[in-house]
mmCIF file of C-alpha atoms in Angstrom:
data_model
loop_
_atom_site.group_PDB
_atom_site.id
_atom_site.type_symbol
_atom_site.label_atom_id
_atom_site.label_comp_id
_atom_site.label_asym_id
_atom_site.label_seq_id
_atom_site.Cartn_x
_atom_site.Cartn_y
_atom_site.Cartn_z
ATOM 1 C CA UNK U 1 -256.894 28.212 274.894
ATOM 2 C CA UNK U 2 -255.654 30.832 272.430
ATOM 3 C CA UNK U 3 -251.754 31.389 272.607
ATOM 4 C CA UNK U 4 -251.203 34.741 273.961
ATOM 5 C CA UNK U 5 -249.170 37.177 271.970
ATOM 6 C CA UNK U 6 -247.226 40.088 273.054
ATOM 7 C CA UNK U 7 -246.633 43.216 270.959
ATOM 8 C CA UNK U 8 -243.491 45.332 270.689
ATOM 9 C CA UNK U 9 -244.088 48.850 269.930
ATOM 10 C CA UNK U 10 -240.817 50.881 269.678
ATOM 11 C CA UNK U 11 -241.307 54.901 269.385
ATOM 12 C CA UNK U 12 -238.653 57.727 269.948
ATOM 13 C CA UNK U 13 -241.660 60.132 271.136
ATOM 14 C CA UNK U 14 -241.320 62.128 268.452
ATOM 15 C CA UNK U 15 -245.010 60.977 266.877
ATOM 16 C CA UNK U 16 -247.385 60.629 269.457
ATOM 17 C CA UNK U 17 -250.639 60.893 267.182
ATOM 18 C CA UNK U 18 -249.422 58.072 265.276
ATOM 19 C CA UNK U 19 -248.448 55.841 268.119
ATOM 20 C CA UNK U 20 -252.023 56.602 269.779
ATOM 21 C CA UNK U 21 -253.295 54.890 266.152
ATOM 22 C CA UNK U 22 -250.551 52.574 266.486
ATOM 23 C CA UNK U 23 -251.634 51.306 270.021
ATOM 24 C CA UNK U 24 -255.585 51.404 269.600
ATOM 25 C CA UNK U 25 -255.031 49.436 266.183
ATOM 26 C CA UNK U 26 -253.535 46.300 268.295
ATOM 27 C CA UNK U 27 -255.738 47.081 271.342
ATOM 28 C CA UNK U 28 -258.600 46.979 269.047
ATOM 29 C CA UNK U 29 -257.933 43.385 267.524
ATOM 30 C CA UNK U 30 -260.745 40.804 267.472
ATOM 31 C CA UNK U 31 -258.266 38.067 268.785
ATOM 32 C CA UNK U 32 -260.123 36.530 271.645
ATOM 33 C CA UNK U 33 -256.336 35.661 273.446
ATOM 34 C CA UNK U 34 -254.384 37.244 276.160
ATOM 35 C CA UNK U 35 -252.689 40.439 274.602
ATOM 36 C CA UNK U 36 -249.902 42.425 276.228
ATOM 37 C CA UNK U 37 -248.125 45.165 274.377
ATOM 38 C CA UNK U 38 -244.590 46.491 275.361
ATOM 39 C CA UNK U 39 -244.100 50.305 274.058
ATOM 40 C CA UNK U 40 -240.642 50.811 274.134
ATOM 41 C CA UNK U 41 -239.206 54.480 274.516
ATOM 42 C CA UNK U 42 -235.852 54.710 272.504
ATOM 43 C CA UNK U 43 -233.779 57.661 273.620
ATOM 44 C CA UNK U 44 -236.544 59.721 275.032
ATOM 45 C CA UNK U 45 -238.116 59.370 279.390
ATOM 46 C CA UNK U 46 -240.652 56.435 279.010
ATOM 47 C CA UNK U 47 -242.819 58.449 281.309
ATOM 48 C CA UNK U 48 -243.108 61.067 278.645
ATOM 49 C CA UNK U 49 -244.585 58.447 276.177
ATOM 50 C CA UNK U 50 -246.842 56.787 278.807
ATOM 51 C CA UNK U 51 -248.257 60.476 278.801
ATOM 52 C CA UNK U 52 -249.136 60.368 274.965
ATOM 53 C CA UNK U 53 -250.470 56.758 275.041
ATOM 54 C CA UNK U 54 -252.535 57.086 278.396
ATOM 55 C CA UNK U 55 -252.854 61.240 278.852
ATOM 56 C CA UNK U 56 -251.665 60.177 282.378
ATOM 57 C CA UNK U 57 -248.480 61.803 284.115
ATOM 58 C CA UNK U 58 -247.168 58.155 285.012
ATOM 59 C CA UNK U 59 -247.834 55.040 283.574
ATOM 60 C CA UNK U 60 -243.964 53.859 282.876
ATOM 61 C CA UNK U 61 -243.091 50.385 283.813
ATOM 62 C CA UNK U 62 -246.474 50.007 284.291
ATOM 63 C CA UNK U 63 -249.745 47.500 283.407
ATOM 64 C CA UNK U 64 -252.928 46.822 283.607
ATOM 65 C CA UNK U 65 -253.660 43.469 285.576
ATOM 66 C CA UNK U 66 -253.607 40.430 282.852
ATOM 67 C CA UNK U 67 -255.990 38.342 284.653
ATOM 68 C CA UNK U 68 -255.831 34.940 283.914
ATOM 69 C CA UNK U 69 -257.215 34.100 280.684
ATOM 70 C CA UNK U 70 -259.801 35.427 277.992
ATOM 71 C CA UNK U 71 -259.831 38.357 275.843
ATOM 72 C CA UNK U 72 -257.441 40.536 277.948
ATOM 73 C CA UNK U 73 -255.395 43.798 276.823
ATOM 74 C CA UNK U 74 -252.412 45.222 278.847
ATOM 75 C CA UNK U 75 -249.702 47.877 278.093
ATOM 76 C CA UNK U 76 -246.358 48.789 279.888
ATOM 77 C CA UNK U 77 -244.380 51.435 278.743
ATOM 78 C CA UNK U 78 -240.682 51.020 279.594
ATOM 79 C CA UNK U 79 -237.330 52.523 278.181
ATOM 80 C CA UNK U 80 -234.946 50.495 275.848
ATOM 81 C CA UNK U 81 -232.467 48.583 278.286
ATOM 82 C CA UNK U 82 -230.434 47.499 275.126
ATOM 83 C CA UNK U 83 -228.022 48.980 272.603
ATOM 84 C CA UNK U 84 -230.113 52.277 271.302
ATOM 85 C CA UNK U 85 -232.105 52.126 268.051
ATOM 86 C CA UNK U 86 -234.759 50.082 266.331
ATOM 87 C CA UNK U 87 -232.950 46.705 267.098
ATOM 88 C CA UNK U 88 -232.338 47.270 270.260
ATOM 89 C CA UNK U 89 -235.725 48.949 271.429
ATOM 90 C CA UNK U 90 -237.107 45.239 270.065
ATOM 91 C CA UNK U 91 -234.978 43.490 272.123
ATOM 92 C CA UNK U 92 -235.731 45.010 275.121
ATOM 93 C CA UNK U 93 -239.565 44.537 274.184
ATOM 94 C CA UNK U 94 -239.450 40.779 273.663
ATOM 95 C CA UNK U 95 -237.188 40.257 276.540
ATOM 96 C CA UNK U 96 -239.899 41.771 278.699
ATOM 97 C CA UNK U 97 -242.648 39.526 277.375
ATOM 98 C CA UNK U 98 -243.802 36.108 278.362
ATOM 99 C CA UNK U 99 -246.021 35.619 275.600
ATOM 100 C CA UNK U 100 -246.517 32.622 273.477
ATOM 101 C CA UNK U 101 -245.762 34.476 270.491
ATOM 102 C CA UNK U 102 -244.556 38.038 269.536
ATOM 103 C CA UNK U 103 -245.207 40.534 267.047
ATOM 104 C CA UNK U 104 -243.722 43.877 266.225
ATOM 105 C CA UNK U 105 -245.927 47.149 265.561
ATOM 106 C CA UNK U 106 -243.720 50.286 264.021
ATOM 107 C CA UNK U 107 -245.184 53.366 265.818
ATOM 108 C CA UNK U 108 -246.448 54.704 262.461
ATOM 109 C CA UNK U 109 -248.172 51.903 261.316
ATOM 110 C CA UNK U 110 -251.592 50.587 262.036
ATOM 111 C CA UNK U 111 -252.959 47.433 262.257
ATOM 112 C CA UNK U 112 -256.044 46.774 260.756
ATOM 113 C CA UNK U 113 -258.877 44.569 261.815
ATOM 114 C CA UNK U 114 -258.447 40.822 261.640
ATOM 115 C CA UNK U 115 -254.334 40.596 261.539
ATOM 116 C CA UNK U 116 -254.008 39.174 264.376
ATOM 117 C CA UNK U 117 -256.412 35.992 264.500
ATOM 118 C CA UNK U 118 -255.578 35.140 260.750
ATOM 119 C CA UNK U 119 -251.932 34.905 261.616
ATOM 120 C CA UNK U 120 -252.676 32.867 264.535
ATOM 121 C CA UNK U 121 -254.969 30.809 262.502
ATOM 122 C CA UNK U 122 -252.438 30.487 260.084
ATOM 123 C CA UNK U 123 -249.481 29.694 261.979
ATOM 124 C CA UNK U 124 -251.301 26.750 263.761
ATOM 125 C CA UNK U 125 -252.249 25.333 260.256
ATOM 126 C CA UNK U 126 -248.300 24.582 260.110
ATOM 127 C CA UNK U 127 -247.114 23.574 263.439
ATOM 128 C CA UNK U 128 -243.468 23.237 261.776
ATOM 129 C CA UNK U 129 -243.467 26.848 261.270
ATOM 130 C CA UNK U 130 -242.487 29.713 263.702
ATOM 131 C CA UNK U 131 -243.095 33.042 261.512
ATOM 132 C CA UNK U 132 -245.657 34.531 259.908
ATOM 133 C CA UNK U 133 -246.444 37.821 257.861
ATOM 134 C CA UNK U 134 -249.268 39.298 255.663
ATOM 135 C CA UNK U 135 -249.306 41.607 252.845
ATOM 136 C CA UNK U 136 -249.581 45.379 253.141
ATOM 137 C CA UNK U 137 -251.136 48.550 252.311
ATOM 138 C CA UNK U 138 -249.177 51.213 251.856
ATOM 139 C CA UNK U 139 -249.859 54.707 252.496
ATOM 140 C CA UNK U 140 -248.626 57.725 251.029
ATOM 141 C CA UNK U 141 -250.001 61.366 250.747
ATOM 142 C CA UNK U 142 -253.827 60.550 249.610
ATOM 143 C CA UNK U 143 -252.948 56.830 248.005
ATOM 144 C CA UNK U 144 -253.440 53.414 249.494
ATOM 145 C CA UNK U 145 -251.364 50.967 247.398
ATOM 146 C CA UNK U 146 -252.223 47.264 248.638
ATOM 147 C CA UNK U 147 -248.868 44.552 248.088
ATOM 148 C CA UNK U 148 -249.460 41.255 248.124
ATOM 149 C CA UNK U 149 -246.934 38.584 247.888
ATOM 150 C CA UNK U 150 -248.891 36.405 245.169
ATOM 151 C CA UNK U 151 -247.836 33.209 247.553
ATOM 152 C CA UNK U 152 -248.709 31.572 250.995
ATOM 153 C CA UNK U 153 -245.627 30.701 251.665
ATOM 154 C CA UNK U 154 -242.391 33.212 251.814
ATOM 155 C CA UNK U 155 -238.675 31.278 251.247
ATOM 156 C CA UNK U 156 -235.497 32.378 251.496
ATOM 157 C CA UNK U 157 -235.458 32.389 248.065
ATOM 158 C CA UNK U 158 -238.318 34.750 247.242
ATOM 159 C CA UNK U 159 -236.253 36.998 249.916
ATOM 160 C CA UNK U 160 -233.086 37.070 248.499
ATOM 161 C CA UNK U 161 -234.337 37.477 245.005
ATOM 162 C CA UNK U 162 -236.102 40.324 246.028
ATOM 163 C CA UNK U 163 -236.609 42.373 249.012
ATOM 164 C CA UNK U 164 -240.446 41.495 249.453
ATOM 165 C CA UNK U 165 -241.265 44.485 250.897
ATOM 166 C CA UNK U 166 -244.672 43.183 252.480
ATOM 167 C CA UNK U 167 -242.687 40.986 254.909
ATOM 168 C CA UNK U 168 -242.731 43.911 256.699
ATOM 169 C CA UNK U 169 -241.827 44.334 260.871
ATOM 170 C CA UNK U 170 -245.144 45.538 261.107
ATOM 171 C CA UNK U 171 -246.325 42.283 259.644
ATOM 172 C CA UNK U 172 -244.355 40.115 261.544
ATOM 173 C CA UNK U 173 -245.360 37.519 264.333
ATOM 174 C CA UNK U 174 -243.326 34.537 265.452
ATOM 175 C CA UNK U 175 -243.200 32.080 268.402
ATOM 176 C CA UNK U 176 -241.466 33.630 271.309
ATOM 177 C CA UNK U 177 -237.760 32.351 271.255
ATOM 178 C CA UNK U 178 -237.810 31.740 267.669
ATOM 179 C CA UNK U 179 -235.573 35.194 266.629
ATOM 180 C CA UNK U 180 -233.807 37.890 267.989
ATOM 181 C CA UNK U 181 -233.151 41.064 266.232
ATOM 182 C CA UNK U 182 -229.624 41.825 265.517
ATOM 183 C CA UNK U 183 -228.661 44.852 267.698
ATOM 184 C CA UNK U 184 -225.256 45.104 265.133
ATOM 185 C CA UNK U 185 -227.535 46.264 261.805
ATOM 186 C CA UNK U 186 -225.525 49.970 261.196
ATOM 187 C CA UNK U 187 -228.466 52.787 261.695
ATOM 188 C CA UNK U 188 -230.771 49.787 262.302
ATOM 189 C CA UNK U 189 -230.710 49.507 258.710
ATOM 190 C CA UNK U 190 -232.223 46.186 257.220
ATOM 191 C CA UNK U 191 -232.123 44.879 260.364
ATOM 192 C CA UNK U 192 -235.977 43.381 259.440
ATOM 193 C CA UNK U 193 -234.792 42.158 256.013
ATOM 194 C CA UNK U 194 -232.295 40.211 258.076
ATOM 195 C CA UNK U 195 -234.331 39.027 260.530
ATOM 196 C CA UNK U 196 -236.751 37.350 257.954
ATOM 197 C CA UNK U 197 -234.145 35.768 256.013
ATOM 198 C CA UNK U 198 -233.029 34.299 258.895
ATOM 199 C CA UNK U 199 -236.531 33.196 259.763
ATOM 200 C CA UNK U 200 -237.280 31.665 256.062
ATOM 201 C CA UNK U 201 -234.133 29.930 256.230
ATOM 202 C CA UNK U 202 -234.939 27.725 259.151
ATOM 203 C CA UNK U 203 -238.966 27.200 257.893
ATOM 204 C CA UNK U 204 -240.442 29.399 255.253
ATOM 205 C CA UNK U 205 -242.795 31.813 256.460
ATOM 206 C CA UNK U 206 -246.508 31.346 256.751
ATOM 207 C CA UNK U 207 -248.107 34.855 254.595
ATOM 208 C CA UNK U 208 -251.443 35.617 255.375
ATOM 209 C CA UNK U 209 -251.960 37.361 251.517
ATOM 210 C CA UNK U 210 -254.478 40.096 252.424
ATOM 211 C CA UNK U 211 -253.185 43.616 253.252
ATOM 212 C CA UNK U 212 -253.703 43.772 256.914
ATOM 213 C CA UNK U 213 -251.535 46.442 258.086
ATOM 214 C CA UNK U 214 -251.245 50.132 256.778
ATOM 215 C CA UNK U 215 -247.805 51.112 256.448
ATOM 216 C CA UNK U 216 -247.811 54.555 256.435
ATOM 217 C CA UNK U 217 -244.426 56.012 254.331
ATOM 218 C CA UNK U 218 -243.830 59.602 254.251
ATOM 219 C CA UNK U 219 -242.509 59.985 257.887
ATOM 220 C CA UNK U 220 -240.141 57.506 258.241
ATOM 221 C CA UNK U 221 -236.753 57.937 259.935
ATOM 222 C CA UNK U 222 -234.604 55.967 257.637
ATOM 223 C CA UNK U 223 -235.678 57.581 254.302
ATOM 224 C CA UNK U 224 -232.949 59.836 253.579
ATOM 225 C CA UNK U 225 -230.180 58.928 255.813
ATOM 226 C CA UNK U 226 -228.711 57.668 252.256
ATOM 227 C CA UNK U 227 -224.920 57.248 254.257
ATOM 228 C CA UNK U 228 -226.790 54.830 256.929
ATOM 229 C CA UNK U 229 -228.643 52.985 253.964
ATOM 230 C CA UNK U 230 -225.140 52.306 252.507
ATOM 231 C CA UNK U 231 -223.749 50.630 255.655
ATOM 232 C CA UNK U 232 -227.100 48.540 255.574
ATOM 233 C CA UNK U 233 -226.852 47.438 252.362
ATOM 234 C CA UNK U 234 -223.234 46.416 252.416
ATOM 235 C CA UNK U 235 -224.018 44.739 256.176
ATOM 236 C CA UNK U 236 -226.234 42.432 254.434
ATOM 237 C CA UNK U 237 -224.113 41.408 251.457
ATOM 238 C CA UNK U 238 -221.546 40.469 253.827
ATOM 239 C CA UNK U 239 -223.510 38.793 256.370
ATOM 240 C CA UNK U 240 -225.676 36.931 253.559
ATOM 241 C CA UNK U 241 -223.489 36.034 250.367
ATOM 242 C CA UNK U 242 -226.994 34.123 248.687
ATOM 243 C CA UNK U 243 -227.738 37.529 247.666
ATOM 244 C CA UNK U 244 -224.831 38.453 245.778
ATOM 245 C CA UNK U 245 -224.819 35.101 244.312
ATOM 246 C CA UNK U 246 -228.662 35.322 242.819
ATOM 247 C CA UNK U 247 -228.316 37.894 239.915
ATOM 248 C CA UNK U 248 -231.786 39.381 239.879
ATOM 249 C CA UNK U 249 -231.314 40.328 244.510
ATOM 250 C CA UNK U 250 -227.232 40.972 243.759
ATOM 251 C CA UNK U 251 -228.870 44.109 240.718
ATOM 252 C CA UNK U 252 -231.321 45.024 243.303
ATOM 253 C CA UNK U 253 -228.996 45.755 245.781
ATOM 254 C CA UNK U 254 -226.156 47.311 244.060
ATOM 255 C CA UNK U 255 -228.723 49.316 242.160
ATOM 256 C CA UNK U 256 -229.757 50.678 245.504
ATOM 257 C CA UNK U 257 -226.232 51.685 246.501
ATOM 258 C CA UNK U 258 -225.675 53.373 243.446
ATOM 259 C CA UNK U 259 -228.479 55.517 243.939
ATOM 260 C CA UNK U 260 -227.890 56.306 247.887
ATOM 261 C CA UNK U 261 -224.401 57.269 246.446
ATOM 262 C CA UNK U 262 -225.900 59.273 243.480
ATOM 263 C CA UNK U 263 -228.257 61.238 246.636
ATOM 264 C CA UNK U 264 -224.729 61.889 248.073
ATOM 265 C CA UNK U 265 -223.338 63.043 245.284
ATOM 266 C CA UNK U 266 -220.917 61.048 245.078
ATOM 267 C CA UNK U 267 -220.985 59.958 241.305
ATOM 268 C CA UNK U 268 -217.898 57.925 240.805
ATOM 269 C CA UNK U 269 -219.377 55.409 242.874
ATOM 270 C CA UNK U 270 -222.837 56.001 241.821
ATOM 271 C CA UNK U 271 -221.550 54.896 238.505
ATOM 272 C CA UNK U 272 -219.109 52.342 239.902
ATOM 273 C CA UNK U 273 -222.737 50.433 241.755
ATOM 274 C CA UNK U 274 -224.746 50.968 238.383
ATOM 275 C CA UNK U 275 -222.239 48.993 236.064
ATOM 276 C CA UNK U 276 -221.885 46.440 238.933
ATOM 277 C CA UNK U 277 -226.063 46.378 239.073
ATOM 278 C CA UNK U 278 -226.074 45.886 235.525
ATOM 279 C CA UNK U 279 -223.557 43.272 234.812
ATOM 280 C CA UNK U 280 -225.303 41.284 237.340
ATOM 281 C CA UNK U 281 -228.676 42.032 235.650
ATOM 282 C CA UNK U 282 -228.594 43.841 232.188
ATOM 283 C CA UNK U 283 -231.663 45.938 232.405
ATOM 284 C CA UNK U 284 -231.724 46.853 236.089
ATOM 285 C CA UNK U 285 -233.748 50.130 236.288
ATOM 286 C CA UNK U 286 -232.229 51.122 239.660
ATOM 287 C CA UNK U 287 -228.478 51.533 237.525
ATOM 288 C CA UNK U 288 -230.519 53.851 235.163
ATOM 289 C CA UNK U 289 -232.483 55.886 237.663
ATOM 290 C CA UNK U 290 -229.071 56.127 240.049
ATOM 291 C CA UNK U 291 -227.240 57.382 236.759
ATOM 292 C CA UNK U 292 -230.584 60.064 235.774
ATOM 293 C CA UNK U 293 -229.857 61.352 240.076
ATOM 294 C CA UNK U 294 -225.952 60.890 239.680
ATOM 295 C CA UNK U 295 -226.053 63.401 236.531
ATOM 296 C CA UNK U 296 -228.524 65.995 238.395
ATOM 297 C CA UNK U 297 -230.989 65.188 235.963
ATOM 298 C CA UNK U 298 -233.767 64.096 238.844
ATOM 299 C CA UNK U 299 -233.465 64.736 242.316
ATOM 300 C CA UNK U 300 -233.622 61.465 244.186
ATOM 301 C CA UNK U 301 -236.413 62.901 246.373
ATOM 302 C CA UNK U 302 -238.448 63.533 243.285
ATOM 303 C CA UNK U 303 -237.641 59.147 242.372
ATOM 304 C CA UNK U 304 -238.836 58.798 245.711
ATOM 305 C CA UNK U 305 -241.496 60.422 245.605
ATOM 306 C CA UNK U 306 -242.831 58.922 242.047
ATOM 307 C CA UNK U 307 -242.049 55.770 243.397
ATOM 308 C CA UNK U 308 -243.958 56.303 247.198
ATOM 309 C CA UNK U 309 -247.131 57.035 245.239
ATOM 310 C CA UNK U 310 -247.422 53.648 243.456
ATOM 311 C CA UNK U 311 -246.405 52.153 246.551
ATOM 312 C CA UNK U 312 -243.044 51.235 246.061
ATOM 313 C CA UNK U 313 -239.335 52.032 247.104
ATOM 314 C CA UNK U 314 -235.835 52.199 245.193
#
């Protein structure tokens, strides 16, 4: 018997052709298990996005009949019963699920074929361990940048030195009971970021390192709300002082509030995070990029935008 896993798929409504894509990428699996997902609508009728996953004028609260074992798919489509947001749309979805395990699938992001059974397979290769991710692609415009971790195993240390950005929600999948999202994350910023280090710090994580999910970048809601990305970023230094304490995470982080400060124009403290950045690590190019955007010589779009195309962030 396969453990069943259930899959969290949280959408505002607002991009129906990418949750369809979403969906029919974990529908589509070759995982011979029991499969239920959960979309969750966040802020918007979950009838109205049972219409754009089914094409049916009902559907929410819904599901197809599991059966009892064997290769079956369900999906419900339900609203968020928890605080609104990202963290809270996932909580509602696990704590509608009686799966073995449970994985999380951002509405623009797609898995592709094979995630699932290799994470399985992996996690029950190390009984001890309760979380498991995989590497990425990422896609922006016309480019497909894959990221691998270079490592089968993800600690808290590789995560608080840097931000790993292939531990990805999308790549996530951990036994059922094992985490919670925290519904306090400001803007349901980092709220992922936190969530692994939490994981890693009770077993590392289990990394499949093949890019099995496409994270798609170019429509995502977080990317310029730069005063959010502050309150995330200064949530996690206070709720995990490891990373101010490692030099090469504590440059990466204040690097990254310079710059959201530089996109707000607000330059004394765009300068104030790049001296902090680099006293921590001399060198950080995130000090020197946030100074380029703080003196309007480069728009942080256009950093962004460089950046996106090689398949990295600030």
């Amino acid at each position: 018997m396969r453990p069943s896993v259930g899959v969290v798929i949280p959408t505002r409504g607002d991009r129906p052709v990418p949750l369809l894509a979403a969906l029919t990428g974990v529908l589509a699996q070759d995982y011979a298990g029991r499969v239920e997902v959960v979309v969750v609508a966040d802020g918007v009728p979950a009838f109205l996005v049972a219409q754009q996953v089914s094409g049916a004028d009902s559907g929410a609260d819904s599901a197809a009949d599991p059966g009892d074992a064997g290769a079956v798919r369900s999906v419900r489509v339900l609203g968020n019963r928890s605080t609104r947001g990202l963290p809270g749309a996932r909580n509602t979805g696990i704590s509608m699920l009686g799966t073995d395990l449970v994985a999380f699938c951002d509405d623009d992001d797609l898995w592709l074929p094979g995630k699932l059974a290799a994470q399985v397979a992996a996690l029950a290769e190390e009984p001890a361990a309760g979380f498991a991710s995989c590497a990425v692609e990422v896609e922006y415009g016309d480019r497909r940048v894959p990221r691998l971790a270079g490592t089968g195993r993800v600690t808290h240390r590789h995560l608080t030195r840097s931000r790993m950005m292939m531990v990805h929600s999308s790549t996530f999948l951990f036994r059922r009971g094992w985490a919670w999202v925290d519904e306090s994350a400001p803007g349901g910023q980092n709220e992922d970021w936190d969530l692994a280090l939490r994981a890693a710090w009770r077993h590392p994580i289990v990394h499949v390192d093949r890019p099995l999910v496409r994270v798609r970048w170019g429509s995502s809601h977080y990317a310029g709300r730069w005063a959010d990305r502050i309150a995330g970023l200064e949530w996690m230094l206070a709720r995990h002082p490891g990373l101010a304490a490692e030099p090469r995470g504590a440059a990466r982080v204040y690097g990254q509030l310079a710059f959201c400060h530089a996109a707000l124009g607000r330059r004394r403290e765009a300068a104030r995070w790049s001296l902090r950045a680099l006293s921590a690590r001399p060198g950080e190019p995130r000090a020197a990029v946030a100074l380029a955007v703080a003196g309007g010589l480069v728009s942080p779009r256009a950093v962004l935008h460089a950046l996106h195309r090689r398949g990295h962030g600030i």
